[in-house]
PDB file of C-alpha atoms and ligand atoms in Angstrom:
ATOM      1  CA  MET A   1       4.547  20.756   9.174  1.00 86.00           C
ATOM      2  CA  THR A   2       0.818  19.985   9.077  1.00 93.00           C
ATOM      3  CA  PRO A   3       0.444  16.357   8.035  1.00 94.00           C
ATOM      4  CA  LYS A   4      -1.329  15.646   4.763  1.00 93.00           C
ATOM      5  CA  ILE A   5      -3.373  12.926   6.477  1.00 93.00           C
ATOM      6  CA  ARG A   6      -3.570  12.140  10.166  1.00 95.00           C
ATOM      7  CA  LEU A   7      -5.463   9.331  11.874  1.00 95.00           C
ATOM      8  CA  GLN A   8      -6.129   9.563  15.569  1.00 96.00           C
ATOM      9  CA  ASN A   9      -7.424   6.608  17.589  1.00 96.00           C
ATOM     10  CA  ILE A  10      -9.012   4.926  14.595  1.00 96.00           C
ATOM     11  CA  SER A  11     -10.665   1.575  15.326  1.00 97.00           C
ATOM     12  CA  LYS A  12     -12.739  -0.862  13.308  1.00 96.00           C
ATOM     13  CA  ARG A  13     -14.658  -3.895  14.537  1.00 96.00           C
ATOM     14  CA  PHE A  14     -16.392  -6.375  12.240  1.00 95.00           C
ATOM     15  CA  ALA A  15     -19.476  -8.335  13.178  1.00 91.00           C
ATOM     16  CA  VAL A  16     -18.886 -11.949  12.141  1.00 89.00           C
ATOM     17  CA  GLY A  17     -21.979 -14.020  12.930  1.00 90.00           C
ATOM     18  CA  SER A  18     -22.582 -13.447  16.607  1.00 90.00           C
ATOM     19  CA  ASN A  19     -18.949 -12.486  17.244  1.00 91.00           C
ATOM     20  CA  VAL A  20     -17.332  -9.097  17.036  1.00 92.00           C
ATOM     21  CA  VAL A  21     -13.824  -9.127  15.559  1.00 91.00           C
ATOM     22  CA  PRO A  22     -11.714  -6.048  16.306  1.00 93.00           C
ATOM     23  CA  ALA A  23      -9.579  -5.630  13.174  1.00 94.00           C
ATOM     24  CA  VAL A  24      -7.745  -2.411  14.087  1.00 96.00           C
ATOM     25  CA  GLU A  25      -7.727  -0.593  17.414  1.00 96.00           C
ATOM     26  CA  ASN A  26      -6.570   2.937  18.224  1.00 96.00           C
ATOM     27  CA  VAL A  27      -4.431   3.452  15.168  1.00 97.00           C
ATOM     28  CA  ASN A  28      -2.475   6.699  15.166  1.00 96.00           C
ATOM     29  CA  LEU A  29      -0.494   7.675  12.129  1.00 94.00           C
ATOM     30  CA  SER A  30       0.341  10.648   9.995  1.00 94.00           C
ATOM     31  CA  LEU A  31       1.584  11.088   6.461  1.00 94.00           C
ATOM     32  CA  ASN A  32       3.505  14.227   5.599  1.00 94.00           C
ATOM     33  CA  SER A  33       3.544  15.671   2.128  1.00 93.00           C
ATOM     34  CA  GLY A  34       6.105  13.897  -0.064  1.00 93.00           C
ATOM     35  CA  ASP A  35       6.719  11.058   2.443  1.00 94.00           C
ATOM     36  CA  PHE A  36       7.198   7.487   1.363  1.00 96.00           C
ATOM     37  CA  VAL A  37       5.914   5.552   4.366  1.00 97.00           C
ATOM     38  CA  THR A  38       5.884   1.773   4.495  1.00 98.00           C
ATOM     39  CA  LEU A  39       3.679  -0.306   6.782  1.00 97.00           C
ATOM     40  CA  VAL A  40       4.583  -3.875   7.749  1.00 95.00           C
ATOM     41  CA  GLY A  41       2.683  -6.339   9.864  1.00 90.00           C
ATOM     42  CA  PRO A  42       1.718 -10.002  10.036  1.00 87.00           C
ATOM     43  CA  SER A  43      -1.011 -11.368   7.811  1.00 86.00           C
ATOM     44  CA  GLY A  44      -4.479 -10.631   9.192  1.00 88.00           C
ATOM     45  CA  CYS A  45      -3.349  -7.755  11.445  1.00 91.00           C
ATOM     46  CA  GLY A  46      -5.673  -5.268   9.772  1.00 93.00           C
ATOM     47  CA  LYS A  47      -3.462  -3.697   7.082  1.00 93.00           C
ATOM     48  CA  SER A  48      -6.080  -3.871   4.352  1.00 92.00           C
ATOM     49  CA  THR A  49      -8.763  -2.704   6.781  1.00 94.00           C
ATOM     50  CA  LEU A  50      -6.681   0.379   7.531  1.00 94.00           C
ATOM     51  CA  PHE A  51      -6.117   0.850   3.808  1.00 93.00           C
ATOM     52  CA  ASN A  52      -9.878   0.711   3.153  1.00 92.00           C
ATOM     53  CA  ILE A  53     -10.473   3.319   5.856  1.00 93.00           C
ATOM     54  CA  LEU A  54      -7.778   5.569   4.380  1.00 92.00           C
ATOM     55  CA  VAL A  55      -9.294   5.436   0.902  1.00 90.00           C
ATOM     56  CA  GLY A  56     -12.771   6.118   2.271  1.00 88.00           C
ATOM     57  CA  LEU A  57     -14.261   2.712   1.396  1.00 89.00           C
ATOM     58  CA  LEU A  58     -14.827   1.694   4.996  1.00 93.00           C
ATOM     59  CA  ALA A  59     -16.149   3.834   7.842  1.00 92.00           C
ATOM     60  CA  PRO A  60     -14.179   3.491  11.093  1.00 94.00           C
ATOM     61  CA  ASP A  61     -15.986   3.032  14.424  1.00 94.00           C
ATOM     62  CA  SER A  62     -17.000   6.218  16.172  1.00 90.00           C
ATOM     63  CA  GLY A  63     -14.490   7.761  18.545  1.00 91.00           C
ATOM     64  CA  GLY A  64     -11.554   8.221  16.201  1.00 93.00           C
ATOM     65  CA  GLU A  65     -10.614  11.219  14.127  1.00 94.00           C
ATOM     66  CA  LEU A  66      -9.460  11.730  10.553  1.00 93.00           C
ATOM     67  CA  HIS A  67      -7.673  14.918   9.565  1.00 94.00           C
ATOM     68  CA  ILE A  68      -6.760  16.091   6.073  1.00 91.00           C
ATOM     69  CA  ASP A  69      -4.411  19.087   5.854  1.00 92.00           C
ATOM     70  CA  GLY A  70      -5.103  19.762   9.519  1.00 93.00           C
ATOM     71  CA  LYS A  71      -8.908  19.735   9.177  1.00 93.00           C
ATOM     72  CA  LEU A  72     -11.164  17.208  10.870  1.00 93.00           C
ATOM     73  CA  VAL A  73     -13.222  15.384   8.217  1.00 90.00           C
ATOM     74  CA  ALA A  74     -15.841  12.642   8.012  1.00 87.00           C
ATOM     75  CA  ALA A  75     -14.663   9.194   6.845  1.00 82.00           C
ATOM     76  CA  ASP A  76     -16.367   9.334   3.461  1.00 81.00           C
ATOM     77  CA  HIS A  77     -14.552  12.599   2.784  1.00 82.00           C
ATOM     78  CA  LEU A  78     -11.487  10.560   1.815  1.00 82.00           C
ATOM     79  CA  LEU A  79     -13.259   8.817  -1.056  1.00 83.00           C
ATOM     80  CA  GLY A  80     -11.802  10.095  -4.327  1.00 86.00           C
ATOM     81  CA  ARG A  81      -9.105  12.131  -2.535  1.00 88.00           C
ATOM     82  CA  VAL A  82      -6.392   9.534  -2.596  1.00 90.00           C
ATOM     83  CA  ALA A  83      -5.224   7.338  -5.446  1.00 92.00           C
ATOM     84  CA  PHE A  84      -5.072   3.681  -4.499  1.00 91.00           C
ATOM     85  CA  MET A  85      -4.097   0.274  -5.713  1.00 90.00           C
ATOM     86  CA  PRO A  86      -5.960  -2.527  -3.955  1.00 85.00           C
ATOM     87  CA  GLN A  87      -4.328  -5.825  -3.003  1.00 81.00           C
ATOM     88  CA  ARG A  88      -5.824  -7.544  -6.066  1.00 80.00           C
ATOM     89  CA  ASP A  89      -4.863  -5.711  -9.263  1.00 75.00           C
ATOM     90  CA  MET A  90      -8.507  -5.486 -10.451  1.00 85.00           C
ATOM     91  CA  LEU A  91      -7.604  -5.119 -14.106  1.00 93.00           C
ATOM     92  CA  MET A  92     -10.568  -5.551 -16.413  1.00 94.00           C
ATOM     93  CA  PRO A  93      -9.804  -8.534 -18.661  1.00 95.00           C
ATOM     94  CA  TRP A  94     -11.805  -7.174 -21.591  1.00 96.00           C
ATOM     95  CA  ARG A  95     -10.009  -3.821 -21.635  1.00 96.00           C
ATOM     96  CA  THR A  96      -6.625  -3.263 -23.289  1.00 96.00           C
ATOM     97  CA  VAL A  97      -3.581  -2.112 -21.317  1.00 96.00           C
ATOM     98  CA  LEU A  98      -4.213   1.458 -22.402  1.00 96.00           C
ATOM     99  CA  ASP A  99      -7.904   1.390 -21.482  1.00 95.00           C
ATOM    100  CA  ASN A 100      -7.171  -0.226 -18.119  1.00 96.00           C
ATOM    101  CA  ALA A 101      -4.561   2.441 -17.415  1.00 95.00           C
ATOM    102  CA  ILE A 102      -6.997   5.296 -18.033  1.00 95.00           C
ATOM    103  CA  LEU A 103      -9.901   3.761 -16.099  1.00 92.00           C
ATOM    104  CA  ALA A 104      -9.543   5.715 -12.850  1.00 89.00           C
ATOM    105  CA  ALA A 105      -8.850   8.985 -14.691  1.00 90.00           C
ATOM    106  CA  GLU A 106     -11.895   8.374 -16.865  1.00 90.00           C
ATOM    107  CA  ILE A 107     -14.117   7.772 -13.851  1.00 88.00           C
ATOM    108  CA  ASP A 108     -12.645  10.971 -12.447  1.00 89.00           C
ATOM    109  CA  GLY A 109     -14.083  12.847 -15.432  1.00 91.00           C
ATOM    110  CA  VAL A 110     -11.012  13.236 -17.644  1.00 92.00           C
ATOM    111  CA  PRO A 111     -12.214  13.039 -21.285  1.00 94.00           C
ATOM    112  CA  ARG A 112     -11.266   9.721 -22.854  1.00 94.00           C
ATOM    113  CA  ALA A 113      -9.164  11.189 -25.687  1.00 95.00           C
ATOM    114  CA  ALA A 114      -7.144  13.363 -23.290  1.00 95.00           C
ATOM    115  CA  ALA A 115      -6.633  10.438 -20.892  1.00 94.00           C
ATOM    116  CA  ARG A 116      -5.498   8.186 -23.749  1.00 95.00           C
ATOM    117  CA  LYS A 117      -3.027  10.787 -24.964  1.00 95.00           C
ATOM    118  CA  ARG A 118      -1.538  11.130 -21.483  1.00 93.00           C
ATOM    119  CA  ALA A 119      -1.387   7.360 -21.106  1.00 95.00           C
ATOM    120  CA  LEU A 120       0.363   6.964 -24.469  1.00 95.00           C
ATOM    121  CA  ASP A 121       2.938   9.531 -23.357  1.00 93.00           C
ATOM    122  CA  SER A 122       3.565   7.590 -20.104  1.00 89.00           C
ATOM    123  CA  LEU A 123       4.017   4.126 -21.626  1.00 92.00           C
ATOM    124  CA  ASP A 124       7.812   4.323 -21.594  1.00 89.00           C
ATOM    125  CA  ARG A 125       7.942   5.393 -17.974  1.00 84.00           C
ATOM    126  CA  PHE A 126       5.836   2.378 -17.007  1.00 86.00           C
ATOM    127  CA  GLY A 127       7.732  -0.026 -19.242  1.00 87.00           C
ATOM    128  CA  LEU A 128       4.657  -0.825 -21.313  1.00 92.00           C
ATOM    129  CA  ARG A 129       5.525   0.658 -24.718  1.00 94.00           C
ATOM    130  CA  GLY A 130       4.395  -1.745 -27.439  1.00 96.00           C
ATOM    131  CA  PHE A 131       1.895  -3.447 -25.124  1.00 96.00           C
ATOM    132  CA  GLU A 132      -0.782  -0.750 -25.155  1.00 96.00           C
ATOM    133  CA  ASN A 133      -3.180  -2.899 -27.176  1.00 97.00           C
ATOM    134  CA  HIS A 134      -2.551  -6.138 -25.283  1.00 97.00           C
ATOM    135  CA  HIS A 135      -5.074  -7.553 -22.829  1.00 97.00           C
ATOM    136  CA  PRO A 136      -4.183  -8.362 -19.190  1.00 95.00           C
ATOM    137  CA  ALA A 137      -4.188 -12.129 -19.816  1.00 95.00           C
ATOM    138  CA  GLN A 138      -1.321 -11.663 -22.303  1.00 96.00           C
ATOM    139  CA  LEU A 139       0.930  -9.980 -19.720  1.00 94.00           C
ATOM    140  CA  SER A 140       3.425 -11.236 -17.149  1.00 91.00           C
ATOM    141  CA  GLY A 141       2.742 -10.636 -13.455  1.00 87.00           C
ATOM    142  CA  GLY A 142       5.211  -7.732 -13.311  1.00 87.00           C
ATOM    143  CA  MET A 143       3.596  -6.050 -16.292  1.00 91.00           C
ATOM    144  CA  ARG A 144       0.106  -6.407 -14.847  1.00 92.00           C
ATOM    145  CA  GLN A 145       1.320  -4.703 -11.681  1.00 89.00           C
ATOM    146  CA  ARG A 146       2.788  -1.896 -13.782  1.00 90.00           C
ATOM    147  CA  VAL A 147      -0.544  -1.391 -15.542  1.00 93.00           C
ATOM    148  CA  ALA A 148      -2.305  -1.246 -12.161  1.00 93.00           C
ATOM    149  CA  LEU A 149       0.329   1.207 -10.902  1.00 90.00           C
ATOM    150  CA  MET A 150       0.013   3.302 -14.024  1.00 90.00           C
ATOM    151  CA  ARG A 151      -3.734   3.504 -13.472  1.00 93.00           C
ATOM    152  CA  THR A 152      -3.089   4.606  -9.891  1.00 91.00           C
ATOM    153  CA  PHE A 153      -0.542   7.255 -10.943  1.00 88.00           C
ATOM    154  CA  MET A 154      -2.904   8.528 -13.640  1.00 89.00           C
ATOM    155  CA  PHE A 155      -5.520   9.216 -10.968  1.00 90.00           C
ATOM    156  CA  ASP A 156      -3.879  12.528 -10.146  1.00 86.00           C
ATOM    157  CA  ARG A 157      -3.821  12.865  -6.369  1.00 90.00           C
ATOM    158  CA  ASP A 158      -1.186  14.008  -3.866  1.00 89.00           C
ATOM    159  CA  VAL A 159      -1.575  10.853  -1.820  1.00 92.00           C
ATOM    160  CA  MET A 160      -1.181   7.322  -3.110  1.00 93.00           C
ATOM    161  CA  LEU A 161      -1.939   4.134  -1.189  1.00 95.00           C
ATOM    162  CA  LEU A 162      -0.558   0.806  -2.350  1.00 95.00           C
ATOM    163  CA  ASP A 163      -1.637  -2.468  -0.714  1.00 93.00           C
ATOM    164  CA  GLU A 164       1.073  -5.130  -1.163  1.00 92.00           C
ATOM    165  CA  PRO A 165       1.478  -4.265  -4.849  1.00 91.00           C
ATOM    166  CA  PHE A 166       4.414  -6.644  -5.358  1.00 90.00           C
ATOM    167  CA  GLY A 167       3.244  -9.394  -3.009  1.00 86.00           C
ATOM    168  CA  ALA A 168       2.623 -11.954  -5.748  1.00 81.00           C
ATOM    169  CA  LEU A 169       5.825 -11.388  -7.724  1.00 83.00           C
ATOM    170  CA  ASP A 170       8.965 -13.527  -7.707  1.00 84.00           C
ATOM    171  CA  ALA A 171      11.966 -12.092  -5.832  1.00 87.00           C
ATOM    172  CA  LEU A 172      13.889 -10.833  -8.887  1.00 85.00           C
ATOM    173  CA  THR A 173      10.902  -9.154 -10.525  1.00 83.00           C
ATOM    174  CA  ARG A 174       9.986  -7.669  -7.174  1.00 88.00           C
ATOM    175  CA  ALA A 175      13.454  -6.127  -6.673  1.00 90.00           C
ATOM    176  CA  MET A 176      13.309  -4.662 -10.169  1.00 86.00           C
ATOM    177  CA  MET A 177       9.829  -3.254  -9.573  1.00 87.00           C
ATOM    178  CA  GLN A 178      10.930  -1.668  -6.275  1.00 93.00           C
ATOM    179  CA  ARG A 179      13.758   0.228  -7.966  1.00 91.00           C
ATOM    180  CA  TRP A 180      11.451   1.231 -10.772  1.00 87.00           C
ATOM    181  CA  LEU A 181       8.780   2.474  -8.329  1.00 91.00           C
ATOM    182  CA  LEU A 182      11.342   4.651  -6.526  1.00 93.00           C
ATOM    183  CA  GLU A 183      12.392   6.199  -9.820  1.00 89.00           C
ATOM    184  CA  VAL A 184       8.799   6.971 -10.779  1.00 86.00           C
ATOM    185  CA  TRP A 185       8.079   8.305  -7.288  1.00 90.00           C
ATOM    186  CA  GLU A 186      11.181  10.517  -7.284  1.00 88.00           C
ATOM    187  CA  GLY A 187       9.941  12.031 -10.555  1.00 85.00           C
ATOM    188  CA  ALA A 188       6.324  12.438  -9.451  1.00 82.00           C
ATOM    189  CA  LYS A 189       6.776  13.475  -5.786  1.00 82.00           C
ATOM    190  CA  ARG A 190       3.640  11.981  -4.312  1.00 90.00           C
ATOM    191  CA  THR A 191       2.909  11.086  -0.713  1.00 94.00           C
ATOM    192  CA  VAL A 192       2.910   7.291  -0.552  1.00 95.00           C
ATOM    193  CA  LEU A 193       1.728   4.748   1.993  1.00 96.00           C
ATOM    194  CA  PHE A 194       2.982   1.346   0.910  1.00 97.00           C
ATOM    195  CA  ILE A 195       1.707  -1.774   2.661  1.00 96.00           C
ATOM    196  CA  THR A 196       3.834  -4.907   2.655  1.00 93.00           C
ATOM    197  CA  HIS A 197       4.673  -7.955   4.721  1.00 88.00           C
ATOM    198  CA  ASP A 198       8.266  -7.904   3.449  1.00 92.00           C
ATOM    199  CA  ILE A 199      10.751  -6.217   5.795  1.00 94.00           C
ATOM    200  CA  ASP A 200      13.493  -5.703   3.182  1.00 95.00           C
ATOM    201  CA  GLU A 201      10.984  -4.069   0.893  1.00 96.00           C
ATOM    202  CA  ALA A 202       9.735  -1.816   3.700  1.00 96.00           C
ATOM    203  CA  ILE A 203      13.278  -0.567   4.466  1.00 97.00           C
ATOM    204  CA  PHE A 204      14.451  -0.308   0.870  1.00 97.00           C
ATOM    205  CA  LEU A 205      11.495   1.882  -0.128  1.00 97.00           C
ATOM    206  CA  GLY A 206      10.571   3.859   2.955  1.00 97.00           C
ATOM    207  CA  ASP A 207      11.509   7.129   4.617  1.00 97.00           C
ATOM    208  CA  ARG A 208       9.850   5.607   7.694  1.00 97.00           C
ATOM    209  CA  VAL A 209       8.667   2.113   8.493  1.00 98.00           C
ATOM    210  CA  LEU A 210       5.560   1.592  10.606  1.00 97.00           C
ATOM    211  CA  VAL A 211       5.162  -1.784  12.285  1.00 96.00           C
ATOM    212  CA  MET A 212       1.649  -2.957  12.961  1.00 95.00           C
ATOM    213  CA  SER A 213       0.888  -5.243  15.883  1.00 93.00           C
ATOM    214  CA  ALA A 214      -1.005  -8.536  15.638  1.00 89.00           C
ATOM    215  CA  ARG A 215      -4.794  -8.136  15.453  1.00 89.00           C
ATOM    216  CA  PRO A 216      -6.327  -5.912  16.659  1.00 90.00           C
ATOM    217  CA  GLY A 217      -3.740  -3.908  14.764  1.00 92.00           C
ATOM    218  CA  HIS A 218      -2.243  -0.676  15.995  1.00 95.00           C
ATOM    219  CA  ILE A 219       1.025   1.069  15.169  1.00 96.00           C
ATOM    220  CA  LYS A 220       3.504  -0.550  17.491  1.00 95.00           C
ATOM    221  CA  MET A 221       6.720   1.010  16.233  1.00 96.00           C
ATOM    222  CA  GLU A 222       7.821   3.765  13.942  1.00 96.00           C
ATOM    223  CA  LEU A 223      11.356   3.575  12.599  1.00 97.00           C
ATOM    224  CA  PRO A 224      12.982   6.307  10.499  1.00 97.00           C
ATOM    225  CA  VAL A 225      15.131   5.017   7.621  1.00 98.00           C
ATOM    226  CA  PRO A 226      18.077   7.431   7.333  1.00 96.00           C
ATOM    227  CA  LEU A 227      19.444   5.836   4.141  1.00 96.00           C
ATOM    228  CA  PRO A 228      20.396   8.197   1.306  1.00 94.00           C
ATOM    229  CA  ARG A 229      18.422   8.381  -1.945  1.00 93.00           C
ATOM    230  CA  PRO A 230      18.571   7.351  -4.680  1.00 92.00           C
ATOM    231  CA  ARG A 231      18.968   3.878  -3.188  1.00 94.00           C
ATOM    232  CA  ALA A 232      21.318   1.526  -4.949  1.00 92.00           C
ATOM    233  CA  PRO A 233      20.356  -2.165  -5.085  1.00 91.00           C
ATOM    234  CA  ASP A 234      23.326  -3.196  -2.908  1.00 94.00           C
ATOM    235  CA  ILE A 235      22.216  -0.917  -0.077  1.00 96.00           C
ATOM    236  CA  ILE A 236      20.423  -3.965   1.347  1.00 95.00           C
ATOM    237  CA  THR A 237      23.799  -5.414   2.329  1.00 96.00           C
ATOM    238  CA  SER A 238      25.082  -2.231   4.012  1.00 97.00           C
ATOM    239  CA  ALA A 239      25.607  -2.140   7.777  1.00 97.00           C
ATOM    240  CA  PRO A 240      22.933   0.512   8.500  1.00 97.00           C
ATOM    241  CA  PHE A 241      20.370  -1.450   6.463  1.00 98.00           C
ATOM    242  CA  VAL A 242      21.153  -4.682   8.290  1.00 98.00           C
ATOM    243  CA  GLU A 243      20.882  -2.884  11.626  1.00 97.00           C
ATOM    244  CA  LEU A 244      17.433  -1.516  10.738  1.00 97.00           C
ATOM    245  CA  LYS A 245      16.433  -4.974   9.597  1.00 97.00           C
ATOM    246  CA  ARG A 246      17.512  -6.514  12.887  1.00 96.00           C
ATOM    247  CA  THR A 247      15.315  -4.064  14.819  1.00 96.00           C
ATOM    248  CA  LEU A 248      12.318  -4.582  12.557  1.00 95.00           C
ATOM    249  CA  LEU A 249      12.670  -8.355  12.455  1.00 94.00           C
ATOM    250  CA  ALA A 250      12.514  -8.500  16.231  1.00 93.00           C
ATOM    251  CA  ALA A 251       9.385  -6.331  16.325  1.00 92.00           C
ATOM    252  CA  VAL A 252       7.611  -8.168  13.516  1.00 90.00           C
ATOM    253  CA  GLU A 253       8.651 -11.618  14.720  1.00 87.00           C
ATOM    254  CA  ASP A 254       7.057 -10.890  18.063  1.00 83.00           C
ATOM    255  CA  GLU A 255       3.786  -9.902  16.403  1.00 82.00           C
ATOM    256  CA  SER A 256       3.837 -12.788  13.925  1.00 84.00           C
ATOM    257  CA  ARG A 257       4.167 -15.192  16.837  1.00 86.00           C
ATOM    258  CA  LYS A 258       1.107 -13.648  18.505  1.00 83.00           C
ATOM    259  CA  ALA A 259      -0.844 -13.752  15.239  1.00 82.00           C
ATOM    260  CA  PHE A 260       0.119 -17.388  14.718  1.00 83.00           C
ATOM    261  CA  ALA A 261      -0.853 -18.366  18.249  1.00 84.00           C
ATOM    262  CA  ALA A 262      -4.217 -16.620  17.846  1.00 81.00           C
ATOM    263  CA  MET A 263      -4.805 -18.406  14.548  1.00 78.00           C
ATOM    264  CA  ASN A 264      -4.054 -21.790  16.153  1.00 80.00           C
ATOM    265  CA  ARG A 265      -6.441 -21.028  19.003  1.00 78.00           C
ATOM    266  CA  GLU A 266      -9.153 -20.405  16.430  1.00 73.00           C
ATOM    267  CA  ILE A 267      -8.410 -23.562  14.421  1.00 69.00           C
ATOM    268  CA  LEU A 268      -7.480 -26.062  17.162  1.00 65.00           C
ATOM    269  CA  PRO A 269      -9.914 -26.819  19.972  1.00 61.00           C
ATOM    270  CA  ASP A 270      -8.787 -25.529  23.336  1.00 60.00           C
ATOM    271  CA  PRO A 271      -7.594 -28.593  25.388  1.00 62.00           C
ATOM    272  CA  ALA A 272      -9.399 -27.098  28.390  1.00 64.00           C
ATOM    273  CA  ASP A 273     -12.709 -27.638  26.545  1.00 59.00           C
ATOM    274  CA  ALA A 274     -12.029 -31.349  25.876  1.00 52.00           C
TER     275      ALA A 274
HETATM  276  N1  ADP B   1     -15.426  -7.266   5.789  1.00 59.93           N
HETATM  277  C1  ADP B   1     -14.983  -8.012   6.810  1.00 59.93           C
HETATM  278  N2  ADP B   1     -15.849  -8.687   7.596  1.00 59.93           N
HETATM  279  C2  ADP B   1     -15.403  -9.426   8.636  1.00 59.93           C
HETATM  280  N3  ADP B   1     -14.110  -9.547   8.982  1.00 59.93           N
HETATM  281  C3  ADP B   1     -13.213  -8.889   8.242  1.00 59.93           C
HETATM  282  C4  ADP B   1     -13.593  -8.098   7.116  1.00 59.93           C
HETATM  283  N4  ADP B   1     -12.463  -7.568   6.574  1.00 59.93           N
HETATM  284  C5  ADP B   1     -11.441  -8.013   7.333  1.00 59.93           C
HETATM  285  N5  ADP B   1     -11.885  -8.812   8.336  1.00 59.93           N
HETATM  286  C6  ADP B   1     -11.047  -9.432   9.372  1.00 59.93           C
HETATM  287  O1  ADP B   1     -10.242  -8.414   9.952  1.00 59.93           O
HETATM  288  C7  ADP B   1      -8.919  -8.889  10.171  1.00 59.93           C
HETATM  289  C8  ADP B   1      -7.928  -8.032   9.417  1.00 59.93           C
HETATM  290  O2  ADP B   1      -8.026  -8.278   8.013  1.00 59.93           O
HETATM  291  P1  ADP B   1      -7.166  -7.500   6.935  1.00 59.93           P
HETATM  292  O3  ADP B   1      -7.326  -6.054   7.170  1.00 59.93           O
HETATM  293  O4  ADP B   1      -7.524  -8.018   5.595  1.00 59.93           O
HETATM  294  O5  ADP B   1      -5.680  -7.960   7.319  1.00 59.93           O
HETATM  295  P2  ADP B   1      -4.297  -7.879   6.504  1.00 59.93           P
HETATM  296  O6  ADP B   1      -4.508  -7.055   5.303  1.00 59.93           O
HETATM  297  O7  ADP B   1      -3.319  -7.314   7.474  1.00 59.93           O
HETATM  298  O8  ADP B   1      -3.909  -9.301   6.158  1.00 59.93           O
HETATM  299  C9  ADP B   1      -8.923 -10.357   9.745  1.00 59.93           C
HETATM  300  O9  ADP B   1      -9.159 -11.140  10.896  1.00 59.93           O
HETATM  301  C10 ADP B   1     -10.069 -10.437   8.780  1.00 59.93           C
HETATM  302  O10 ADP B   1     -10.609 -11.743   8.755  1.00 59.93           O
HETATM  303 MG1   MG B   2      -4.212  -7.346   3.271  1.00 59.93          MG
END
């Protein structure tokens, strides 16, 4: 099968003052149509950088290649081709739930009345019926995330990228949102790349889990998740789940240690310099 999106040797360095910080280096990954792929890695490993490249907001360094449906494309070609939800929910506080939900569709050129009608029809699916005229400040964290997800789903694209969408939620709300997202995804059949730093979440949701290395990030491991769908909540206590978790924990732990050591080197003076 020709992958929907394929990245080959994608790198990105940032100039910070007089230093050059390599954020991601030689990333290779592909997303097949209908896949739910999760990406885990330690904080600061370049997950959001990769996300920004995939949505076309950031140009990678020269040397790498981006392919859509088997065709080599320029980086800015991705802009507007994938639906995305950034790490911060970016809801507009002055807009109602309904008007926040239609924002991306509206920018995409869908007439406001048509977008509103579609949004009204989707309120139940997103658990927001009765809240359409509320403002973001009146909502719980879980509801805000659902509005942001609804906006992302309403931007009708085959591929959807989500950057730690449940990162700020408490554990119970998060588990509920994960099950809900799978239900919505199973109905909508989109290709999803879901970024998280939570290993349980990565296994519970994904068809495949990609592990990113410490910065400069690259894909260090790719683990298929052969668990049946739909996934029941108690699957996280099953033997195959625990086995996958053991493998992933070891890989991520290794990288987290490296990331932590690098962070300490940056914060603490090197004793050799004293
Ligand atoms: N615009 C930028 N300018 C300079 N450095 C950046 C920029 N964006 C990210 N970085 C650096 O690149 C690295 C990766 O960041 P990021 O992609 O946000 O990581 P993650 O999402 O995995 O936590 C970090 O060291 C971060 O400080
Ligand atoms: Mg991030």
